Amino acid sequence: MNLSSHLIQRKLKLSPPLTRDLVVERDLRVPMPDGAELLADRWVPKAGGEGLPVALIRTPYGHSGLFGMGMARPLAERGFQVLIQSTRGGFGSGGVFDPMRQEREDGLATLDWLVKQPWSGGSIVLVGLSYMGYAQWAVADRLPPEVKAMIPQVTESALTLEFLRADGFSLETPFGWGVLTGVQERPWAMLRQAAQTRRTRRALQTLPLDRADVAAIGHRSDYIQGILAHDADDPHWAGMDHRHRVAEVTVPVSSIGGWYDIFLPGQLRDFRILQEAGRRARLTVGPWTHIEMNDSGIREAIEFGLAHARGEEPPHRAPVRLFVTGEEAWRDFESWPPSGAKEQRFHLRPGGALSTEPPGEAASDGYRYDPADPTPAVGGVRMVADSGRVDNKDLEARADVLTYTTDVLDQDVEVIGEVSAEIWFRSSLPHADVFVRLCDVDPRGRSYNVCDGLTSLSGADETSRATVTLWPTAHRFKRGHRIRVQVSSGAFPRYARNPGTGEPHATATTLRAADQTVHHGPAQPSAVILPVRAAE
């Protein structure tokens, strides 16, 4: 099993290949300072390949097989030679796989080896998505002069840490990734993928959660045990955070993200750091989830990376290119977030109404949240096949989900930027979660999720204002549509269910149902806060 078996494939629409006659040098041994050797395949045109720019891809999912075919071949057919390397401890590479802790040292050693190869040609471009993009950030502040560009896709410089926030533990993605890397080299792993998915889904319901790795893969996983026991600020994760390297990048960077990608907030943060530091950077965000394989990264490697590798300027475009959902069109901007937006509060009101008018009277709505029957994650920011935009009909029919909806819009409302909510909330228990989702309701009444977020509270048995950071977005609510806000207390298994007891996630065994109350009125003005721009 490798990453490509988990990706939703979209047909590539690339420029015609310069050649289809390639040679693959298998299992080149790249020495590391500690004596370990990492294996790599070199893809190169049979004629005239030596001296071409090198696209370097460092992956934990295997350097051969479908993954090499999916990324290395199209690049090698269109002007690159490609070195695709298995990271330490996997697919024949020496050493022990210790996720995300080894990529700086091993990446720097790989670059040092690569520039000395007689075939390297003097120009290197760092390419890759997800973990492969993270491996780029791990070395970004010490690149040799031969590196001419970076193209990190659906990734960010701190990777796992976003999932491990103390105020919102994202369980499904890091747990599922730990399972994937734990089983991907087993015999017939690809054929067993459907069964493994079912096993992982069942394991996420295990109590206590610190036994879930055994239930999913049959043995303890140090990575999974780590995510369960240590939040983002714990010294356990020292050395995995490369945010401080972003501003020190000296080569052009083209970042590619997706509105429903698991790493989007961190990727946008990295881009803002690059812009504020005056680095040469551009950003593309499409209507994609993390697991949608499209041609954007390969096209950017050819258009942007290859141009820089040859000492040329790529075709001019604006620094920021965003796909505006709802409008279903690409738009160009100068920065992220784009200028010109004004924060507008859409207030929760009695009777399930949502309005820009402040509430005139105090009111509240309630629901009961039961972690034994948790509010499910439906679509959205996940690494499963049914992620992204989906119809929320069944979710909104649940008794543990409140909805607030505007009247039919008489003009378009364009929202581009950072989205948040302030919910005045009280629980019958001290520990509770608040999940907020923004939706677009079409004229047929179908409710499609735009963005969402969750925060965990302690002291929730006292009424307080819960601030929830939703995923960033670029969306146009069309005239004739309505804006809807959902409020609930979970999205399982995307987020770990809150047991209501205050027990640690890893060892909690007791689940307590809670009565939740959402207040809205002049003194408790619950609202979603949208960055509204004048529609163009």
Coordinates of C-alpha atoms in Angstrom, one line a residue:
M1 CA 0.0 0.0 0.0
N2 CA 1.2 3.5 -0.8
L3 CA -0.3 7.0 -0.9
S4 CA -1.5 6.6 -4.4
S5 CA -3.9 3.8 -3.4
H6 CA -5.6 6.3 -1.1
L7 CA -5.9 9.1 -3.6
I8 CA -9.0 9.9 -5.7
Q9 CA -7.5 10.0 -9.2
R10 CA -8.3 12.8 -11.6
K11 CA -7.2 12.4 -15.2
L12 CA -4.0 14.4 -15.8
K13 CA -4.3 17.2 -18.4
L14 CA -0.7 18.0 -19.1
S15 CA 1.3 19.3 -22.0
P16 CA 2.4 16.6 -24.5
P17 CA 5.4 14.6 -23.4
L18 CA 8.8 15.4 -24.9
T19 CA 9.6 11.7 -24.8
R20 CA 8.1 8.5 -23.5
D21 CA 11.4 6.6 -23.8
L22 CA 12.7 6.6 -20.3
V23 CA 15.3 4.6 -18.3
V24 CA 14.8 3.9 -14.6
E25 CA 17.9 3.3 -12.5
R26 CA 16.6 1.3 -9.5
D27 CA 17.7 1.3 -5.9
L28 CA 20.5 3.8 -6.0
R29 CA 22.1 3.9 -2.5
V30 CA 22.3 7.3 -0.9
P31 CA 24.6 7.3 2.1
M32 CA 23.6 9.1 5.4
P33 CA 26.1 10.4 7.9
D34 CA 25.3 7.7 10.4
G35 CA 26.0 4.9 7.9
A36 CA 22.4 4.2 6.8
E37 CA 21.7 4.0 3.1
L38 CA 18.4 5.3 1.6
L39 CA 17.2 3.9 -1.7
A40 CA 16.2 6.0 -4.6
D41 CA 15.1 5.5 -8.2
R42 CA 16.3 7.8 -10.9
W43 CA 14.0 8.4 -13.8
V44 CA 15.7 9.9 -16.9
P45 CA 15.0 10.2 -20.6
K46 CA 17.0 7.5 -22.5
A47 CA 18.5 10.1 -24.8
G48 CA 19.9 13.4 -23.5
G49 CA 18.9 12.9 -19.9
E50 CA 22.2 13.7 -18.2
G51 CA 22.4 17.3 -17.2
L52 CA 18.7 17.9 -17.1
P53 CA 17.3 19.6 -14.0
V54 CA 16.5 17.1 -11.2
A55 CA 13.1 17.0 -9.5
L56 CA 13.8 15.6 -6.0
I57 CA 10.9 13.8 -4.2
R58 CA 11.5 12.3 -0.8
T59 CA 8.6 10.0 0.3
P60 CA 7.6 7.6 3.1
Y61 CA 5.3 5.7 0.7
G62 CA 7.9 3.9 -1.4
H63 CA 10.1 5.0 -4.3
S64 CA 8.9 2.4 -6.8
G65 CA 5.6 1.1 -8.0
L66 CA 2.4 3.1 -8.7
F67 CA 3.7 6.2 -6.8
G68 CA 6.8 6.5 -9.0
M69 CA 4.7 6.0 -12.1
G70 CA 2.2 8.7 -11.0
M71 CA 4.7 11.4 -10.2
A72 CA 8.1 10.5 -11.6
R73 CA 7.1 9.5 -15.1
P74 CA 5.1 12.6 -16.1
L75 CA 8.0 14.8 -14.9
A76 CA 10.7 12.8 -16.6
E77 CA 8.7 12.9 -19.8
R78 CA 8.6 16.7 -19.8
G79 CA 12.0 18.0 -19.1
F80 CA 13.2 16.7 -15.8
Q81 CA 15.2 13.8 -14.5
V82 CA 13.6 12.6 -11.3
L83 CA 15.1 11.2 -8.1
I84 CA 12.5 9.7 -6.0
Q85 CA 13.8 8.4 -2.6
S86 CA 12.2 6.3 0.1
T87 CA 12.7 8.0 3.5
R88 CA 14.5 6.3 6.3
G89 CA 13.2 2.9 7.5
G90 CA 10.8 2.2 4.7
F91 CA 10.7 0.2 1.4
G92 CA 14.4 -0.9 1.6
S93 CA 15.9 2.3 3.0
G94 CA 18.1 1.7 6.0
G95 CA 17.5 2.9 9.6
V96 CA 14.2 3.0 11.5
F97 CA 11.2 5.1 10.4
D98 CA 10.6 7.8 13.0
P99 CA 8.0 10.0 11.4
M100 CA 9.0 13.6 10.7
R101 CA 12.0 13.6 13.0
Q102 CA 14.6 12.6 10.5
E103 CA 13.8 14.6 7.4
R104 CA 16.1 17.6 8.1
E105 CA 19.3 15.6 8.5
D106 CA 18.5 13.0 5.9
G107 CA 17.2 15.6 3.5
L108 CA 20.4 17.7 3.8
A109 CA 22.5 14.6 3.3
T110 CA 20.6 13.7 0.2
L111 CA 21.0 17.1 -1.3
D112 CA 24.7 17.0 -0.5
W113 CA 25.0 13.6 -2.3
L114 CA 22.9 14.7 -5.2
V115 CA 24.8 17.9 -6.2
K116 CA 28.0 15.7 -6.4
Q117 CA 26.5 13.3 -8.9
P118 CA 28.0 13.7 -12.4
W119 CA 24.5 13.5 -14.0
S120 CA 22.9 16.1 -11.7
G121 CA 23.2 19.1 -14.1
G122 CA 23.5 21.8 -11.4
S123 CA 19.7 22.5 -11.0
I124 CA 17.4 20.9 -8.5
V125 CA 13.7 21.5 -7.8
L126 CA 12.0 20.2 -4.7
V127 CA 8.7 18.7 -5.5
G128 CA 5.9 16.8 -3.6
L129 CA 2.7 16.8 -1.7
S130 CA 1.8 16.1 1.9
Y131 CA 4.7 14.5 3.8
M132 CA 6.9 15.1 0.7
G133 CA 6.2 18.8 0.9
Y134 CA 6.9 18.8 4.7
A135 CA 10.3 17.2 3.8
Q136 CA 11.0 20.3 1.7
W137 CA 10.3 22.7 4.6
A138 CA 12.6 20.6 6.8
V139 CA 15.6 21.7 4.8
A140 CA 14.3 25.0 3.4
D141 CA 16.7 27.3 5.3
R142 CA 19.9 25.5 4.2
L143 CA 19.4 24.8 0.5
P144 CA 22.5 24.5 -1.6
P145 CA 22.7 27.0 -4.5
E146 CA 21.8 24.2 -7.0
V147 CA 18.2 24.2 -5.6
K148 CA 16.2 26.7 -7.7
A149 CA 12.6 26.3 -6.5
M150 CA 10.3 24.6 -4.1
I151 CA 6.8 23.3 -4.9
P152 CA 5.1 22.2 -1.6
Q153 CA 1.5 20.9 -2.2
V154 CA -1.2 20.3 0.4
T155 CA 1.3 20.5 3.2
E156 CA 2.8 22.8 5.8
S157 CA 5.9 23.3 7.8
A158 CA 4.6 21.9 11.1
L159 CA 2.4 19.1 9.7
T160 CA 1.1 16.9 12.6
L161 CA 0.9 19.7 15.2
E162 CA -2.3 21.3 13.8
F163 CA -4.1 18.1 14.7
L164 CA -2.9 18.0 18.3
R165 CA -4.2 21.3 19.6
A166 CA -5.3 21.1 23.2
D167 CA -8.5 23.0 22.3
G168 CA -9.4 20.6 19.4
F169 CA -7.9 17.2 19.0
S170 CA -8.3 15.9 15.4
L171 CA -8.3 12.2 15.8
E172 CA -9.1 10.6 12.5
T173 CA -6.3 12.0 10.3
P174 CA -3.2 11.3 12.4
F175 CA -4.6 8.0 13.6
G176 CA -5.4 6.9 10.1
W177 CA -2.0 8.0 8.8
G178 CA -0.3 6.0 11.6
V179 CA -2.2 3.0 10.6
L180 CA -1.4 3.5 6.9
T181 CA 2.4 3.7 7.5
G182 CA 2.1 0.8 9.9
V183 CA 0.6 -1.6 7.4
Q184 CA 1.7 -0.3 3.9
E185 CA 4.6 -2.8 3.5
R186 CA 2.6 -5.9 4.5
P187 CA 2.1 -8.5 1.7
W188 CA -1.0 -7.8 -0.4
A189 CA -1.7 -4.6 1.5
M190 CA -3.4 -2.9 -1.4
L191 CA -5.8 -5.9 -1.9
R192 CA -6.6 -5.7 1.8
Q193 CA -7.2 -2.0 1.8
A194 CA -11.0 -2.1 2.1
A195 CA -10.8 -4.5 5.0
Q196 CA -8.2 -2.4 6.7
T197 CA -10.4 0.7 6.3
R198 CA -13.2 -1.1 8.1
R199 CA -10.9 -2.2 10.8
T200 CA -9.5 1.3 11.3
R201 CA -13.0 2.7 11.5
R202 CA -14.0 0.2 14.2
A203 CA -10.7 0.9 16.1
L204 CA -11.5 4.6 16.4
Q205 CA -14.4 3.7 18.6
T206 CA -12.2 1.7 21.0
L207 CA -12.1 2.7 24.7
P208 CA -9.6 3.5 25.9
L209 CA -8.1 5.0 22.8
D210 CA -4.6 4.0 23.7
R211 CA -5.5 0.4 22.7
A212 CA -6.9 1.5 19.3
D213 CA -3.6 1.0 17.5
V214 CA -3.5 -2.6 18.5
A215 CA -7.1 -3.0 17.3
A216 CA -6.3 -1.4 14.0
I217 CA -2.9 -2.8 13.1
G218 CA -2.2 -5.6 15.6
H219 CA 0.6 -3.9 17.5
R220 CA 1.6 -0.8 19.3
S221 CA 2.5 2.3 17.2
D222 CA 4.9 4.8 18.7
Y223 CA 3.5 7.5 16.5
I224 CA -0.2 6.8 17.4
Q225 CA 0.7 6.5 21.1
G226 CA 2.5 9.9 20.7
I227 CA -0.5 11.7 19.2
L228 CA -2.8 10.3 21.9
A229 CA -0.6 11.3 24.8
H230 CA 1.1 14.6 23.8
D231 CA -0.6 17.8 22.6
A232 CA 1.0 20.2 20.1
D233 CA 3.0 22.1 22.8
D234 CA 4.6 19.0 24.4
P235 CA 8.4 18.7 24.2
H236 CA 7.8 15.2 22.8
W237 CA 7.4 16.8 19.3
A238 CA 10.6 18.9 19.5
G239 CA 12.4 18.9 16.2
M240 CA 9.3 18.4 14.1
D241 CA 8.2 22.0 13.8
H242 CA 9.9 23.8 10.9
R243 CA 7.8 27.0 10.9
H244 CA 10.9 29.1 11.9
R245 CA 12.6 28.0 8.7
V246 CA 10.0 29.4 6.3
A247 CA 11.1 33.1 6.4
E248 CA 14.7 32.0 5.7
V249 CA 13.9 30.4 2.3
T250 CA 15.9 32.0 -0.5
V251 CA 14.4 30.2 -3.6
P252 CA 11.0 30.9 -5.2
V253 CA 8.2 28.9 -3.6
S254 CA 4.9 27.9 -5.3
S255 CA 2.4 26.5 -2.7
I256 CA -0.6 24.6 -3.8
G257 CA -3.5 23.9 -1.4
G258 CA -7.2 22.9 -1.3
W259 CA -10.2 24.5 0.5
Y260 CA -11.0 21.1 2.0
D261 CA -7.4 20.1 2.7
I262 CA -6.3 19.0 6.2
F263 CA -3.3 21.3 6.1
L264 CA -4.8 24.4 4.7
P265 CA -4.5 26.8 7.7
G266 CA -0.8 26.0 8.2
Q267 CA -0.2 26.3 4.5
L268 CA -1.8 29.7 4.4
R269 CA 0.2 30.7 7.4
D270 CA 3.5 29.7 5.7
F271 CA 2.5 31.7 2.6
R272 CA 1.8 34.8 4.7
I273 CA 5.2 34.4 6.3
L274 CA 6.9 34.2 2.9
Q275 CA 5.0 37.3 1.7
E276 CA 5.8 39.3 4.9
A277 CA 9.5 38.4 4.6
G278 CA 9.5 39.6 1.0
R279 CA 10.2 36.2 -0.5
R280 CA 9.3 35.2 -4.0
A281 CA 6.2 33.2 -3.5
R282 CA 2.9 32.4 -5.1
L283 CA -0.2 30.5 -3.9
T284 CA -2.8 28.4 -5.6
V285 CA -5.9 27.1 -3.7
G286 CA -8.4 24.9 -5.5
P287 CA -11.7 23.2 -4.5
W288 CA -9.8 20.0 -3.5
T289 CA -9.5 17.7 -0.5
H290 CA -6.2 16.2 0.6
I291 CA -6.8 12.9 -1.2
E292 CA -7.7 14.3 -4.6
M293 CA -4.9 13.7 -7.0
N294 CA -5.0 16.3 -9.7
D295 CA -2.4 17.6 -12.1
S296 CA -1.8 20.9 -10.4
G297 CA 1.5 19.9 -8.7
I298 CA 3.0 18.4 -11.8
R299 CA 1.9 21.3 -14.0
E300 CA 3.4 23.7 -11.5
A301 CA 6.7 21.7 -11.4
I302 CA 6.8 22.0 -15.2
E303 CA 5.7 25.6 -15.6
F304 CA 7.2 27.2 -12.4
G305 CA 9.9 24.8 -11.3
L306 CA 11.4 24.0 -14.7
A307 CA 11.5 27.6 -15.7
H308 CA 13.5 28.6 -12.6
A309 CA 15.7 25.6 -13.0
R310 CA 16.7 26.9 -16.5
G311 CA 17.3 30.4 -15.2
E312 CA 14.1 31.7 -16.8
E313 CA 11.0 33.4 -15.5
P314 CA 7.8 31.4 -15.4
P315 CA 4.7 32.9 -17.2
H316 CA 3.5 35.9 -15.2
R317 CA 0.5 35.6 -13.0
A318 CA -0.8 37.2 -9.8
P319 CA 0.8 36.0 -6.5
V320 CA -2.5 34.4 -5.3
R321 CA -4.9 32.4 -7.4
L322 CA -8.0 31.1 -5.7
F323 CA -10.9 29.0 -6.9
V324 CA -14.0 30.7 -5.6
T325 CA -16.6 28.0 -4.8
G326 CA -20.2 28.9 -5.4
E327 CA -19.0 31.1 -8.2
E328 CA -17.0 28.1 -9.5
A329 CA -14.4 30.2 -11.0
W330 CA -10.7 31.0 -10.6
R331 CA -9.8 34.5 -9.4
D332 CA -6.4 36.3 -9.0
F333 CA -5.4 38.4 -6.0
E334 CA -2.2 40.1 -4.7
S335 CA -2.1 38.6 -1.2
W336 CA -3.7 36.3 1.3
P337 CA -6.1 37.2 2.7
P338 CA -7.1 39.5 -0.1
S339 CA -7.6 43.1 0.7
G340 CA -11.0 44.7 0.7
A341 CA -12.9 42.4 2.9
K342 CA -14.9 43.7 5.9
E343 CA -15.9 41.6 8.8
Q344 CA -19.7 41.1 9.0
R345 CA -21.5 39.4 11.8
F346 CA -24.3 37.1 11.0
H347 CA -26.2 36.7 14.3
L348 CA -28.0 33.6 15.6
R349 CA -31.6 34.6 16.3
P350 CA -34.8 32.9 17.7
G351 CA -36.6 30.4 15.5
G352 CA -33.4 29.2 13.8
A353 CA -32.9 32.6 12.0
L354 CA -29.6 34.0 10.9
S355 CA -29.3 37.7 10.2
T356 CA -26.9 40.7 10.0
E357 CA -29.4 42.5 12.4
P358 CA -28.4 42.1 16.0
P359 CA -30.9 40.1 18.1
G360 CA -33.5 42.2 19.9
E361 CA -34.3 39.8 22.7
A362 CA -32.6 37.1 24.8
A363 CA -33.2 33.5 23.7
S364 CA -31.5 30.2 23.8
D365 CA -31.7 26.8 22.1
G366 CA -30.7 23.4 23.5
Y367 CA -29.7 19.9 22.5
R368 CA -28.3 16.8 24.1
Y369 CA -24.9 15.5 23.1
D370 CA -24.2 11.9 23.8
P371 CA -20.6 10.7 23.1
A372 CA -21.9 7.1 22.9
D373 CA -23.8 8.2 19.8
P374 CA -21.6 11.1 18.7
T375 CA -22.5 13.7 16.1
P376 CA -20.9 12.3 13.0
A377 CA -18.4 13.9 10.7
V378 CA -20.0 14.4 7.3
G379 CA -17.9 15.5 4.4
G380 CA -15.5 18.4 5.0
V381 CA -11.8 18.3 5.9
R382 CA -11.1 14.6 6.0
M383 CA -8.9 11.9 4.3
V384 CA -11.8 9.6 3.3
A385 CA -13.6 9.2 0.0
D386 CA -16.7 11.1 1.0
S387 CA -14.9 14.3 2.1
G388 CA -15.3 17.8 0.7
R389 CA -18.6 19.3 -0.2
V390 CA -21.6 17.1 0.5
D391 CA -25.3 17.4 1.1
N392 CA -25.8 18.0 4.9
K393 CA -29.5 16.9 4.9
D394 CA -29.1 13.9 7.2
L395 CA -26.7 15.6 9.5
E396 CA -29.0 18.6 10.0
A397 CA -31.9 16.3 10.7
R398 CA -30.2 15.1 13.9
A399 CA -31.5 16.3 17.2
D400 CA -28.0 17.2 18.3
V401 CA -27.4 19.7 15.5
L402 CA -28.8 23.3 15.6
T403 CA -29.2 25.3 12.4
Y404 CA -29.7 29.0 11.8
T405 CA -30.5 30.2 8.3
T406 CA -30.8 33.6 6.6
D407 CA -33.7 34.6 4.4
V408 CA -33.2 34.1 0.7
L409 CA -30.4 36.4 -0.4
D410 CA -31.4 39.2 -2.7
Q411 CA -27.8 39.7 -3.9
D412 CA -24.6 37.7 -3.9
V413 CA -22.5 37.6 -0.8
E414 CA -18.8 36.9 -1.4
V415 CA -16.7 35.6 1.5
I416 CA -13.0 35.4 1.1
G417 CA -10.6 35.0 4.0
E418 CA -10.5 33.8 7.6
V419 CA -13.8 32.8 9.1
S420 CA -14.7 32.6 12.9
A421 CA -17.6 32.3 15.2
E422 CA -18.5 33.5 18.7
I423 CA -21.0 31.2 20.4
W424 CA -22.3 31.9 23.9
F425 CA -22.5 28.4 25.3
R426 CA -23.2 26.5 28.4
S427 CA -23.1 22.7 29.1
S428 CA -24.4 20.6 32.0
L429 CA -20.8 19.3 32.2
P430 CA -17.5 21.2 32.7
H431 CA -16.0 19.7 29.6
A432 CA -17.6 20.1 26.2
D433 CA -16.9 20.9 22.5
V434 CA -18.5 23.5 20.2
F435 CA -18.5 22.6 16.5
V436 CA -19.6 25.3 14.0
R437 CA -20.2 24.7 10.3
L438 CA -21.0 27.3 7.6
C439 CA -23.2 26.0 4.8
D440 CA -24.7 27.2 1.5
V441 CA -28.4 26.3 1.0
D442 CA -29.4 26.3 -2.7
P443 CA -32.9 27.1 -4.0
R444 CA -33.8 23.4 -3.8
G445 CA -33.0 23.4 -0.1
R446 CA -29.8 21.3 -0.3
S447 CA -27.3 22.4 2.3
Y448 CA -23.6 22.1 1.3
N449 CA -20.8 22.7 3.8
V450 CA -18.4 25.5 3.0
C451 CA -16.1 25.5 6.1
D452 CA -16.1 24.5 9.7
G453 CA -14.1 24.2 13.0
L454 CA -14.2 23.0 16.6
T455 CA -13.0 24.2 19.9
S456 CA -12.9 22.3 23.2
L457 CA -13.9 24.0 26.5
S458 CA -13.2 23.4 30.1
G459 CA -15.4 25.2 32.6
A460 CA -18.2 24.8 30.1
D461 CA -20.8 24.5 32.9
E462 CA -20.6 28.3 33.2
T463 CA -22.0 30.4 30.4
S464 CA -19.1 31.8 28.3
R465 CA -18.2 32.9 24.8
A466 CA -16.6 30.2 22.8
T467 CA -14.5 31.4 20.0
V468 CA -14.3 28.9 17.1
T469 CA -11.8 29.3 14.2
L470 CA -13.3 27.8 11.1
W471 CA -11.3 26.8 8.0
P472 CA -10.5 29.7 5.7
T473 CA -12.6 29.9 2.5
A474 CA -13.3 31.7 -0.8
H475 CA -17.0 31.2 -1.5
R476 CA -19.8 33.2 -3.1
F477 CA -23.3 32.7 -1.8
K478 CA -25.4 33.4 -4.9
R479 CA -28.5 35.4 -5.0
G480 CA -31.5 33.1 -4.4
H481 CA -29.4 31.0 -2.0
R482 CA -29.3 31.2 1.8
I483 CA -26.5 31.2 4.4
R484 CA -26.7 28.6 7.1
V485 CA -24.8 28.0 10.3
Q486 CA -24.8 24.7 12.2
V487 CA -23.9 24.4 15.9
S488 CA -23.2 21.1 17.5
S489 CA -20.8 19.4 19.9
G490 CA -18.8 17.1 17.7
A491 CA -17.8 15.7 14.3
F492 CA -16.6 12.2 15.0
P493 CA -14.2 10.6 14.0
R494 CA -12.6 13.7 12.5
Y495 CA -12.4 15.1 16.0
A496 CA -12.1 12.9 19.0
R497 CA -15.4 12.7 20.9
N498 CA -15.4 14.7 24.1
P499 CA -16.3 12.1 26.9
G500 CA -17.5 14.9 29.1
T501 CA -15.4 13.8 32.1
G502 CA -12.2 15.6 31.6
E503 CA -10.2 12.4 31.3
P504 CA -7.2 12.4 28.9
H505 CA -8.1 11.2 25.4
A506 CA -5.7 8.3 25.6
T507 CA -7.1 6.7 28.7
A508 CA -10.8 7.9 28.9
T509 CA -13.2 5.0 29.5
T510 CA -16.4 6.8 30.7
L511 CA -18.8 8.6 28.4
R512 CA -21.2 11.1 29.8
A513 CA -24.0 12.7 27.9
A514 CA -24.5 16.5 28.3
D515 CA -27.3 19.0 27.8
Q516 CA -25.9 21.9 25.8
T517 CA -27.4 25.4 25.5
V518 CA -26.6 28.0 22.9
H519 CA -27.5 31.6 24.0
H520 CA -28.2 34.5 21.7
G521 CA -29.4 37.9 22.6
P522 CA -28.3 41.5 23.1
A523 CA -26.0 40.6 25.9
Q524 CA -24.9 37.2 24.4
P525 CA -24.7 37.9 20.7
S526 CA -23.7 34.6 19.2
A527 CA -22.6 35.0 15.6
V528 CA -20.5 33.8 12.7
I529 CA -18.1 36.4 11.5
L530 CA -17.5 36.5 7.7
P531 CA -14.9 38.4 5.7
V532 CA -17.4 39.9 3.1
R533 CA -16.0 41.5 0.0
A534 CA -17.9 43.6 -2.5
A535 CA -18.8 41.1 -5.3
E536 CA -16.9 41.6 -8.5

